[in-house]
Amino acid sequence: MTDMKQFLTGLPKVELHLHIEGSLEPELMFEIGKRNGLDLPFDSVEAVRAAYNFHNLQEFLDIYYQGAQVLLKEQDFYDMTMAYLKRCQAQHVRHTELFFDPQTHTDRGIEIGVVFQGITRALKDAQAQWGISSQLILCFLRHLSAEAAMDTLEAALPYREHFIGVGLDSSEVGHPPEKFKAVFERALTEGLLTVAHAGEEGPPDYIWQALDLLKVSRIDHGVRCAEDDLLVKRLVDTNMPLTVCPLSNIRLCVFREMGDHNILSLLERGVRVTVNSDDPAYFGGYMNENFLALLEGLQLSAQQAVTLVRNGIDASFISDARRQALHAELDAYVKGVDLSSLN
Ligand code: ADE
Ligand code: ZN
């Protein structure tokens, strides 16, 4: 078991579902709030953590948007992003694709360029210092209007070189993908890739819509696909990746406990599932904690873990050369290890 834990934590990994605002740890939230002269509605770091007791997605989102309010300056976005990338370095995450929510900031009067500059400067530094590659994905807040999403895309286009795609997040139920068809069409004409949160709390129909109307290259979460056999067949036949976030799903009560999670049964049915942390500062862990939770709750095997990482590499928005390099790094790590002996 110890060997297996070592094996999982040392695996060279990729992360494809990470909200950078969800990586803001309470300590850094306080530090940034203080230097910006803001009063937080909490007395201490411990009080913040004690408030992280969610029963559904909305309860989390309410507190997550509140936490992001400390972010005002370019340096704040840089520090938050760099803190996440340091965790990547410590946890052997070799490539990461980050979501950011510009509307959470522009609606508070912050220039979108400030957000872009702070995040991308940290991404560049992490590439230079640690060889961590990354991509940025701009998410539209689906509880806001389709017009606001279109305005956000327009405002972001001067920074087109800094992001590879667009996504859809925030309150899912009542805000189906079809609401954002026009803005996703526009993004596709700009050569952007598309992804969408679907089937986290929302029904399988939202996954169908994301595939057919938003032309997504990946589904974020997607775990409710299991309720629709035809949909699972479509996902398998098209090799469509799901960016699954195990600890998030437990913290937001999508599943009651890890033993009930369907990630490994989807894997065994041939769905291209991947492991990700979503909002690690809020959900109790980064990539390694997610893999360890799958070991603990679902008896994840070493072979399954390697397949999950390979799925992530294959589902990444990267060049063929980088994909080959990541596979080679994984091959070298696994070479000589008797995977069955670890189980
Ligand atoms: N924004 C940040 N995390 C999210 C999640 N898990 N679902 C929807 N929107 C989000
Ligand atoms: Zn998410």
CSV table of N, CA and C and ligand atoms in Angstrom, one decimal, residues 17-22 57 60-61 64-65 99 101 139-142 168-172 197 200-201 220-221 245 248-249 252 278-279 283, ligand 1:
chain,number,residue,atom,x,y,z
A,17,HIS,N,-8.8,20.1,-15.6
A,17,HIS,CA,-10.0,20.7,-15.0
A,17,HIS,C,-9.7,21.4,-13.7
A,18,LEU,N,-9.3,22.6,-13.8
A,18,LEU,CA,-8.8,23.4,-12.6
A,18,LEU,C,-9.3,24.8,-12.8
A,19,HIS,N,-10.1,25.3,-11.8
A,19,HIS,CA,-10.5,26.7,-11.9
A,19,HIS,C,-9.4,27.5,-11.1
A,20,ILE,N,-8.7,28.4,-11.7
A,20,ILE,CA,-7.6,29.0,-10.9
A,20,ILE,C,-8.1,29.8,-9.7
A,21,GLU,N,-9.3,30.3,-9.8
A,21,GLU,CA,-9.9,31.0,-8.6
A,21,GLU,C,-10.2,30.0,-7.5
A,22,GLY,N,-10.4,28.7,-7.9
A,22,GLY,CA,-10.7,27.7,-6.9
A,22,GLY,C,-9.4,27.1,-6.3
A,57,LEU,N,-23.8,22.4,-5.4
A,57,LEU,CA,-22.9,23.3,-6.2
A,57,LEU,C,-23.1,24.8,-5.8
A,60,PHE,N,-21.4,26.1,-2.7
A,60,PHE,CA,-20.0,26.3,-2.9
A,60,PHE,C,-19.8,27.6,-3.7
A,61,LEU,N,-20.5,27.8,-4.8
A,61,LEU,CA,-20.3,28.9,-5.7
A,61,LEU,C,-20.5,30.2,-4.9
A,64,TYR,N,-17.3,30.8,-3.1
A,64,TYR,CA,-16.2,30.9,-4.0
A,64,TYR,C,-16.1,32.2,-4.7
A,65,TYR,N,-17.3,32.8,-5.1
A,65,TYR,CA,-17.3,34.1,-5.7
A,65,TYR,C,-16.9,35.2,-4.7
A,99,PHE,N,-8.8,26.8,-16.1
A,99,PHE,CA,-10.0,27.7,-16.4
A,99,PHE,C,-9.8,29.0,-15.6
A,101,ASP,N,-12.4,32.7,-14.8
A,101,ASP,CA,-13.7,33.2,-14.9
A,101,ASP,C,-13.6,34.8,-15.0
A,139,CYS,N,-13.7,30.7,-19.2
A,139,CYS,CA,-15.1,30.2,-18.9
A,139,CYS,C,-16.1,31.3,-18.9
A,140,PHE,N,-17.3,31.1,-19.4
A,140,PHE,CA,-18.4,32.0,-19.3
A,140,PHE,C,-19.2,31.5,-18.1
A,141,LEU,N,-19.7,32.5,-17.3
A,141,LEU,CA,-20.5,32.1,-16.2
A,141,LEU,C,-22.0,31.9,-16.7
A,142,ARG,N,-22.5,30.7,-16.6
A,142,ARG,CA,-23.7,30.4,-17.2
A,142,ARG,C,-24.9,30.9,-16.5
A,168,LEU,N,-17.7,26.6,-20.1
A,168,LEU,CA,-19.0,27.1,-19.5
A,168,LEU,C,-19.0,26.5,-18.1
A,169,ASP,N,-19.1,27.4,-17.1
A,169,ASP,CA,-19.2,26.9,-15.7
A,169,ASP,C,-20.2,27.7,-14.9
A,170,SER,N,-20.2,27.5,-13.6
A,170,SER,CA,-21.2,28.1,-12.6
A,170,SER,C,-22.4,27.3,-12.6
A,171,SER,N,-23.5,27.9,-12.1
A,171,SER,CA,-24.8,27.1,-11.7
A,171,SER,C,-25.3,26.4,-12.9
A,172,GLU,N,-25.3,25.1,-12.9
A,172,GLU,CA,-25.7,24.3,-14.1
A,172,GLU,C,-27.2,24.2,-14.4
A,197,HIS,N,-18.9,22.4,-18.8
A,197,HIS,CA,-19.4,21.7,-17.6
A,197,HIS,C,-20.8,21.2,-18.0
A,200,GLU,N,-22.8,17.5,-14.3
A,200,GLU,CA,-22.3,17.5,-12.9
A,200,GLU,C,-23.5,17.4,-12.0
A,201,GLU,N,-24.4,18.4,-12.0
A,201,GLU,CA,-25.7,18.3,-11.3
A,201,GLU,C,-26.8,18.2,-12.4
A,220,ASP,N,-16.7,18.5,-19.2
A,220,ASP,CA,-16.2,18.7,-17.8
A,220,ASP,C,-17.2,18.1,-16.8
A,221,HIS,N,-16.7,17.2,-16.0
A,221,HIS,CA,-17.5,16.4,-15.1
A,221,HIS,C,-18.2,15.3,-16.0
A,245,CYS,N,-13.8,15.0,-11.5
A,245,CYS,CA,-13.2,15.6,-10.4
A,245,CYS,C,-13.7,14.9,-9.1
A,248,SER,N,-14.2,16.8,-5.6
A,248,SER,CA,-15.2,17.8,-5.8
A,248,SER,C,-16.6,17.2,-5.8
A,249,ASN,N,-16.8,16.0,-6.5
A,249,ASN,CA,-18.1,15.4,-6.5
A,249,ASN,C,-18.6,14.9,-5.2
A,252,LEU,N,-19.4,18.2,-3.1
A,252,LEU,CA,-20.7,18.9,-3.5
A,252,LEU,C,-21.9,17.9,-3.6
A,278,ASP,N,-10.5,20.3,-9.9
A,278,ASP,CA,-11.6,21.3,-9.9
A,278,ASP,C,-11.3,22.6,-9.2
A,279,ASP,N,-11.5,22.6,-7.8
A,279,ASP,CA,-11.2,23.7,-7.0
A,279,ASP,C,-10.5,23.3,-5.7
A,283,PHE,N,-11.9,21.9,-1.9
A,283,PHE,CA,-12.5,20.5,-1.9
A,283,PHE,C,-11.5,19.5,-1.3
B,1,ADE,N1,-16.9,26.9,-11.0
B,1,ADE,C1,-15.9,26.5,-10.2
B,1,ADE,N2,-16.0,25.2,-9.9
B,1,ADE,C2,-17.2,24.8,-10.5
B,1,ADE,C3,-17.9,23.5,-10.6
B,1,ADE,N3,-17.4,22.4,-10.0
B,1,ADE,N4,-19.0,23.5,-11.3
B,1,ADE,C4,-19.4,24.6,-11.9
B,1,ADE,N5,-18.8,25.8,-11.9
B,1,ADE,C5,-17.7,25.8,-11.2
